[in-house]
Structures are given as C-alpha cells and as structure tokens.
Amino acid sequence: MYREDYEGVHDSESDQIRDVYAYYGLAMYMAQNLERGLAMLLALERQKEGMTAWDFDARLAENYQSTFGDLVSRFLKSPLAASSGLSAHLQRANEQRNDLAHQYFWDRGIQFVSPEGRLAMIAELRQMKTEFERLDDDLQAFQEADLKARGEDIHGFRSRVNASLHGYLSGSAIPHSPELLPNKVTVVAAEEWCSTPDRPGNLVLISREGRFLVPGGWGLCYGPPTIPNGSVARPLAFDRAFPAELNPRPKTSSSWNYGIPLANGYVLRAQTLPGLEIGQFRVWIQPPQPNT
C-alpha cells in the first residue's frame, strides 16, 4: 500500500481515499517515533550530571507523558540546541505534527473531495513522513555520538530504554519521582535490589514509614514505590547502623561525593572513584572506623 512511486492516476476513488488515510497514519507514526526519540535524548542530556538508573527511568517516563511541543521547548532551552543544529527542524516538525493532530482534514476538506486534491494530500503526507523520519535519524545519530564520547555502551543503553518503555506502556512499571527528600527522615533498614544474581545491585534504604529511599547526586531521594519487576530484594546486615535519624541533604558536599552519618559510627557514602567509567559512581555503607 505504501508505494513510494505512487501516482494514483488509475486508482478508483475509494482506493485513493484509502491511500490518503494510509499515508496520514504513516506520517503520524513517524511523528510519534520522533517524539519518542526526543524524549530519550532529553533524559540522557541530564545524565551528564550523574544519576541512578532509576532517576533516568523516571525522567524518561516523565518525558513520555509530556507533549511534543513541551519537549521541543525544553530542547530549545538546553545546551543541545546550539550543538546539534536541529532547532529549526524540530520547530517545523512540531508545527507539522500539530497540524496533523488537530486540523489536517478540516483544513483540507475541499481538497479531499477531488482526485487532484487527494493526490496533493498524498504528496504532502509523504513529504511529512520523510522529514519526520530524517529528523528522527538525526536525533539518534546525535545521541549515539554523545554516548560514544562518554564511553557508554550504546546497545546497553538502547536495551535499558526499551525495557523501561515496555514497562511503562504495559503498566507493569510505575514511574517514581527522584526528588530529594525535603526533611529529616528515620531509616530503619537497608536492602540490595538485584536484577542479576552475579552482579552488584542497588542500595536501597527503608524509612520508618516503609518508603524506599535511594542515594542521589546530592543526597537521599525518593525511590520506586515498589520493587521493580525482575529485581530481588536482599536484606543487608547493618543492624547497628539503624535506626538512624539523618539529614538527607549533606551540608558540605559535591555531586556524588558525600557522607551521611548513620548510627554507631556507620556512614552512608556516595563517591565517584578513579577507574570508573564516565558518569558512574559508587554508593555503600561504610563500617565504623577504628577509634570511632
């Protein structure tokens, strides 16, 4: 049906009408792909500051819930706008996408009732589809170049994004807000959440109210409301470190380099270390030091 050499001269009226609808659907599909690609790029752009995988997933889920216009506005205000050279193309794509979604057939009612008008609509929709597709490819190339520059695994990133997307669209995953805790909190236990038995998992603290908390770039953040699908929670044996009332925001710290005192000389540590890949960090509970 999607013939790139479409002429339509010998098609019946019903076939021609069908093809207008088909090319309209294809153009909208490519516009949605472009929207998804921009959502991924914007979530990745903030990853340069260092964040947990859950933080990234939450920002990606937030972007998926934003309109294309909102995403384009955020892109134009970000450092990506100047370095990518794609600002004007995205602004045009937003206008075209809005035209398709809100008034395309209404504005072309007269064209739609004539063979010549329908041919013009098909040509226009094919051109939109091509522009959306080309811009999506440009965004992907820009994103992959950025990942390579930071030494990150492109295939691993794609797999993570696809898994997150499937979870949010199927309803099996619930996005969380990775915001810093605003006030003091009492922590009563710690767990390690692992998705792969032979690899280290994620350190998760549990508050007195039963909420999951995770270390973030500048202190403790809200974690996922439930254990993610595919992960197993393992209690950690730091009984003497808890319960502990703590300030979730260290007063003197830099990003991913801080310590939060727990009970009996234990300290929650977050630190970037030599030898780690760009954007990576380590978090752990440090046992009491001698003479502590």
Short mmCIF file of C-alpha atoms in Angstrom, two decimals:
data_model
loop_
_atom_site.label_atom_id
_atom_site.label_comp_id
_atom_site.label_asym_id
_atom_site.label_seq_id
_atom_site.Cartn_x
_atom_site.Cartn_y
_atom_site.Cartn_z
CA MET A 1 0.00 0.00 0.00
CA TYR A 2 2.84 2.41 0.82
CA ARG A 3 4.21 2.72 -2.71
CA GLU A 4 6.97 5.31 -2.93
CA ASP A 5 6.29 5.69 -6.68
CA TYR A 6 2.60 6.42 -6.07
CA GLU A 7 0.84 8.13 -8.96
CA GLY A 8 -2.81 7.31 -8.31
CA VAL A 9 -3.86 8.09 -11.88
CA HIS A 10 -5.61 4.77 -12.47
CA ASP A 11 -6.84 4.16 -8.90
CA SER A 12 -10.51 4.23 -8.11
CA GLU A 13 -11.86 6.94 -5.84
CA SER A 14 -12.19 4.53 -2.91
CA ASP A 15 -8.59 3.33 -3.35
CA GLN A 16 -7.36 6.91 -3.45
CA ILE A 17 -9.27 7.83 -0.29
CA ARG A 18 -7.90 4.75 1.40
CA ASP A 19 -4.36 5.78 0.47
CA VAL A 20 -4.84 9.29 1.89
CA TYR A 21 -5.78 7.72 5.22
CA ALA A 22 -2.88 5.26 4.98
CA TYR A 23 -0.28 7.94 4.33
CA TYR A 24 -1.79 10.06 7.08
CA GLY A 25 -1.36 7.16 9.51
CA LEU A 26 2.22 6.59 8.37
CA ALA A 27 3.07 10.27 8.83
CA MET A 28 1.60 10.25 12.35
CA TYR A 29 3.53 7.08 13.17
CA MET A 30 6.81 8.71 12.14
CA ALA A 31 5.90 11.82 14.16
CA GLN A 32 5.38 9.67 17.25
CA ASN A 33 8.73 7.95 16.67
CA LEU A 34 10.35 11.37 16.51
CA GLU A 35 8.60 12.41 19.73
CA ARG A 36 9.87 9.28 21.50
CA GLY A 37 13.41 9.87 20.25
CA LEU A 38 13.40 13.45 21.56
CA ALA A 39 12.15 12.22 24.95
CA MET A 40 15.10 9.82 25.17
CA LEU A 41 17.62 12.47 24.14
CA LEU A 42 16.41 14.96 26.76
CA ALA A 43 16.51 12.34 29.53
CA LEU A 44 20.05 11.40 28.52
CA GLU A 45 21.21 15.03 28.41
CA ARG A 46 20.70 15.36 32.17
CA GLN A 47 22.61 12.13 32.77
CA LYS A 48 25.87 14.03 32.37
CA GLU A 49 25.46 15.17 35.97
CA GLY A 50 25.42 11.54 37.16
CA MET A 51 22.25 9.80 38.21
CA THR A 52 20.95 6.40 39.17
CA ALA A 53 19.28 4.18 36.59
CA TRP A 54 16.00 4.77 38.45
CA ASP A 55 16.46 8.53 38.12
CA PHE A 56 16.95 8.15 34.40
CA ASP A 57 13.92 5.88 34.04
CA ALA A 58 11.77 8.33 36.00
CA ARG A 59 12.85 11.26 33.82
CA LEU A 60 12.23 9.18 30.72
CA ALA A 61 8.73 8.30 31.95
CA GLU A 62 8.07 11.99 32.70
CA ASN A 63 9.17 12.90 29.18
CA TYR A 64 6.88 10.26 27.67
CA GLN A 65 3.97 11.99 29.39
CA SER A 66 4.92 15.43 28.01
CA THR A 67 3.57 16.83 24.75
CA PHE A 68 5.83 17.11 21.73
CA GLY A 69 5.60 20.90 21.99
CA ASP A 70 6.81 20.81 25.61
CA LEU A 71 9.73 18.57 24.64
CA VAL A 72 10.73 20.88 21.79
CA SER A 73 10.57 23.91 24.12
CA ARG A 74 12.84 22.16 26.61
CA PHE A 75 15.24 21.20 23.83
CA LEU A 76 15.47 24.81 22.65
CA LYS A 77 16.42 25.92 26.19
CA SER A 78 19.04 23.17 26.63
CA PRO A 79 22.73 23.18 25.59
CA LEU A 80 21.78 20.61 22.94
CA ALA A 81 20.11 23.29 20.82
CA ALA A 82 23.35 25.03 19.92
CA SER A 83 25.48 21.91 19.47
CA SER A 84 23.03 19.84 17.40
CA GLY A 85 21.88 22.35 14.77
CA LEU A 86 18.42 20.77 14.85
CA SER A 87 16.38 23.55 16.49
CA ALA A 88 14.72 24.90 13.34
CA HIS A 89 13.92 21.38 12.11
CA LEU A 90 12.27 20.46 15.42
CA GLN A 91 10.22 23.65 15.46
CA ARG A 92 8.96 22.88 11.95
CA ALA A 93 8.25 19.27 12.94
CA ASN A 94 6.22 20.46 15.92
CA GLU A 95 4.10 22.69 13.65
CA GLN A 96 3.55 19.83 11.21
CA ARG A 97 2.69 17.37 13.94
CA ASN A 98 0.15 19.81 15.44
CA ASP A 99 -1.38 20.30 12.00
CA LEU A 100 -1.75 16.55 11.59
CA ALA A 101 -3.20 16.01 15.05
CA HIS A 102 -5.65 18.90 15.23
CA GLN A 103 -6.87 20.23 11.91
CA TYR A 104 -5.34 18.39 8.96
CA PHE A 105 -8.56 17.04 7.39
CA TRP A 106 -10.64 20.03 8.48
CA ASP A 107 -8.34 22.49 6.68
CA ARG A 108 -8.24 20.31 3.54
CA GLY A 109 -11.92 19.48 3.26
CA ILE A 110 -12.20 20.93 -0.25
CA GLN A 111 -9.04 19.17 -1.48
CA PHE A 112 -10.24 15.84 -0.13
CA VAL A 113 -13.31 15.70 -2.42
CA SER A 114 -11.38 15.87 -5.70
CA PRO A 115 -8.87 13.42 -7.27
CA GLU A 116 -6.29 16.19 -7.76
CA GLY A 117 -6.71 17.40 -4.20
CA ARG A 118 -6.27 13.91 -2.79
CA LEU A 119 -3.11 13.46 -4.88
CA ALA A 120 -1.76 16.70 -3.42
CA MET A 121 -2.58 15.50 0.10
CA ILE A 122 -0.78 12.19 -0.51
CA ALA A 123 2.31 14.02 -1.78
CA GLU A 124 2.22 16.34 1.24
CA LEU A 125 1.84 13.48 3.72
CA ARG A 126 4.68 11.55 2.10
CA GLN A 127 6.91 14.61 2.45
CA MET A 128 5.98 15.00 6.14
CA LYS A 129 6.70 11.33 6.75
CA THR A 130 10.13 11.69 5.11
CA GLU A 131 11.02 14.79 7.13
CA PHE A 132 9.94 13.19 10.43
CA GLU A 133 11.93 10.06 9.63
CA ARG A 134 15.05 12.00 8.62
CA LEU A 135 14.92 14.14 11.75
CA ASP A 136 14.48 11.06 13.95
CA ASP A 137 17.60 9.58 12.35
CA ASP A 138 19.49 12.83 13.02
CA LEU A 139 18.47 12.77 16.69
CA GLN A 140 19.56 9.17 17.01
CA ALA A 141 22.94 9.87 15.40
CA PHE A 142 23.46 12.86 17.71
CA GLN A 143 22.54 10.75 20.73
CA GLU A 144 24.86 7.90 19.76
CA ALA A 145 27.75 10.30 19.18
CA ASP A 146 27.20 11.70 22.67
CA LEU A 147 27.13 8.20 24.18
CA LYS A 148 30.36 7.24 22.40
CA ALA A 149 32.06 10.43 23.58
CA ARG A 150 31.30 9.44 27.17
CA GLY A 151 32.44 5.86 26.67
CA GLU A 152 29.00 4.35 27.26
CA ASP A 153 27.64 1.18 25.70
CA ILE A 154 25.08 2.13 23.03
CA HIS A 155 23.44 -1.30 22.86
CA GLY A 156 23.14 -1.45 26.65
CA PHE A 157 21.53 1.98 26.68
CA ARG A 158 19.03 1.00 23.98
CA SER A 159 18.12 -2.19 25.82
CA ARG A 160 17.50 -0.28 29.04
CA VAL A 161 15.34 2.31 27.31
CA ASN A 162 13.30 -0.36 25.52
CA ALA A 163 12.76 -2.27 28.77
CA SER A 164 11.65 0.90 30.56
CA LEU A 165 9.33 1.85 27.72
CA HIS A 166 7.71 -1.59 27.66
CA GLY A 167 7.19 -1.46 31.42
CA TYR A 168 5.55 1.96 31.44
CA LEU A 169 3.33 1.30 28.42
CA SER A 170 2.20 -2.10 29.74
CA GLY A 171 1.50 -0.71 33.21
CA SER A 172 3.88 -3.17 34.88
CA ALA A 173 6.24 -0.34 35.95
CA ILE A 174 5.28 2.77 37.88
CA PRO A 175 7.47 5.85 37.38
CA HIS A 176 8.69 7.49 40.57
CA SER A 177 9.79 10.99 41.43
CA PRO A 178 13.57 11.08 42.06
CA GLU A 179 13.29 14.25 44.12
CA LEU A 180 15.49 14.88 47.13
CA LEU A 181 13.87 14.33 50.50
CA PRO A 182 12.97 17.73 51.94
CA ASN A 183 13.23 16.90 55.68
CA LYS A 184 14.93 14.66 58.19
CA VAL A 185 13.99 11.01 57.96
CA THR A 186 14.38 7.94 60.16
CA VAL A 187 15.88 4.97 58.34
CA VAL A 188 15.30 1.52 59.85
CA ALA A 189 16.88 -0.91 57.37
CA ALA A 190 18.83 -1.35 54.14
CA GLU A 191 18.42 -3.70 51.19
CA GLU A 192 20.17 -4.53 47.95
CA TRP A 193 17.95 -4.80 44.88
CA CYS A 194 19.46 -7.08 42.25
CA SER A 195 18.25 -7.90 38.75
CA THR A 196 21.23 -10.18 38.03
CA PRO A 197 22.36 -12.60 40.78
CA ASP A 198 26.08 -12.45 39.92
CA ARG A 199 26.33 -8.63 39.74
CA PRO A 200 26.10 -5.92 42.40
CA GLY A 201 22.66 -4.42 42.87
CA ASN A 202 21.34 -1.08 44.05
CA LEU A 203 21.49 0.09 47.66
CA VAL A 204 18.03 0.95 48.96
CA LEU A 205 17.19 2.36 52.40
CA ILE A 206 13.82 1.87 54.07
CA SER A 207 12.23 4.63 56.12
CA ARG A 208 10.15 4.13 59.26
CA GLU A 209 7.06 4.80 57.13
CA GLY A 210 8.03 1.97 54.77
CA ARG A 211 9.15 4.16 51.86
CA PHE A 212 12.11 3.18 49.70
CA LEU A 213 14.93 5.74 49.54
CA VAL A 214 17.93 5.75 47.19
CA PRO A 215 21.16 7.78 47.17
CA GLY A 216 21.17 10.50 44.53
CA GLY A 217 23.70 13.04 43.33
CA TRP A 218 23.19 15.42 46.27
CA GLY A 219 21.68 13.21 48.98
CA LEU A 220 18.81 10.82 49.58
CA CYS A 221 16.00 10.73 47.01
CA TYR A 222 12.62 9.06 46.87
CA GLY A 223 12.94 5.63 45.29
CA PRO A 224 10.45 3.50 43.37
CA PRO A 225 7.17 2.81 45.23
CA THR A 226 7.61 -0.94 44.73
CA ILE A 227 10.42 -3.34 43.90
CA PRO A 228 10.82 -3.23 40.09
CA ASN A 229 9.80 -6.28 38.09
CA GLY A 230 12.72 -8.65 37.65
CA SER A 231 14.54 -7.45 40.78
CA VAL A 232 15.07 -9.36 44.01
CA ALA A 233 15.42 -7.60 47.39
CA ARG A 234 18.12 -8.91 49.74
CA PRO A 235 18.35 -7.56 53.32
CA LEU A 236 21.76 -6.15 54.28
CA ALA A 237 23.24 -6.92 57.69
CA PHE A 238 23.81 -3.43 59.09
CA ASP A 239 21.66 -3.76 62.19
CA ARG A 240 23.83 -1.43 64.29
CA ALA A 241 23.59 1.29 61.65
CA PHE A 242 19.83 1.55 62.18
CA PRO A 243 17.52 3.04 63.23
CA ALA A 244 19.11 6.34 62.33
CA GLU A 245 17.61 9.80 62.04
CA LEU A 246 19.50 11.62 59.36
CA ASN A 247 19.56 14.78 57.31
CA PRO A 248 19.07 13.64 53.70
CA ARG A 249 20.99 16.63 52.31
CA PRO A 250 24.64 16.85 53.36
CA LYS A 251 25.56 20.46 54.10
CA THR A 252 29.04 20.29 52.60
CA SER A 253 29.34 18.04 49.56
CA SER A 254 29.79 17.93 45.82
CA SER A 255 27.89 15.81 43.34
CA TRP A 256 28.29 12.10 44.16
CA ASN A 257 30.89 12.85 46.82
CA TYR A 258 29.36 12.94 50.29
CA GLY A 259 28.85 11.06 53.54
CA ILE A 260 25.68 10.87 55.64
CA PRO A 261 26.19 9.72 59.27
CA LEU A 262 24.07 6.77 60.39
CA ALA A 263 24.02 5.19 63.88
CA ASN A 264 27.03 3.83 65.81
CA GLY A 265 29.69 5.25 63.51
CA TYR A 266 28.30 3.89 60.23
CA VAL A 267 28.25 6.28 57.26
CA LEU A 268 26.32 6.20 54.01
CA ARG A 269 28.87 7.05 51.31
CA ALA A 270 28.47 8.20 47.72
CA GLN A 271 31.60 8.72 45.71
CA THR A 272 33.00 8.91 42.22
CA LEU A 273 36.22 6.91 42.09
CA PRO A 274 39.22 6.63 39.73
CA GLY A 275 38.78 3.80 37.25
CA LEU A 276 35.02 4.11 36.94
CA GLU A 277 33.53 4.94 33.57
CA ILE A 278 32.26 8.43 32.84
CA GLY A 279 29.03 9.09 34.72
CA GLN A 280 29.49 6.13 37.07
CA PHE A 281 29.66 6.29 40.86
CA ARG A 282 29.70 4.07 43.92
CA VAL A 283 27.40 4.08 46.95
CA TRP A 284 27.88 1.96 50.06
CA ILE A 285 27.54 1.82 53.86
CA GLN A 286 30.92 2.34 55.47
CA PRO A 287 31.52 0.44 58.74
CA PRO A 288 32.80 2.28 61.82
CA GLN A 289 36.41 3.38 61.58
CA PRO A 290 38.95 2.49 64.29
CA ASN A 291 38.63 4.66 67.42
CA THR A 292 35.08 5.71 66.33
#
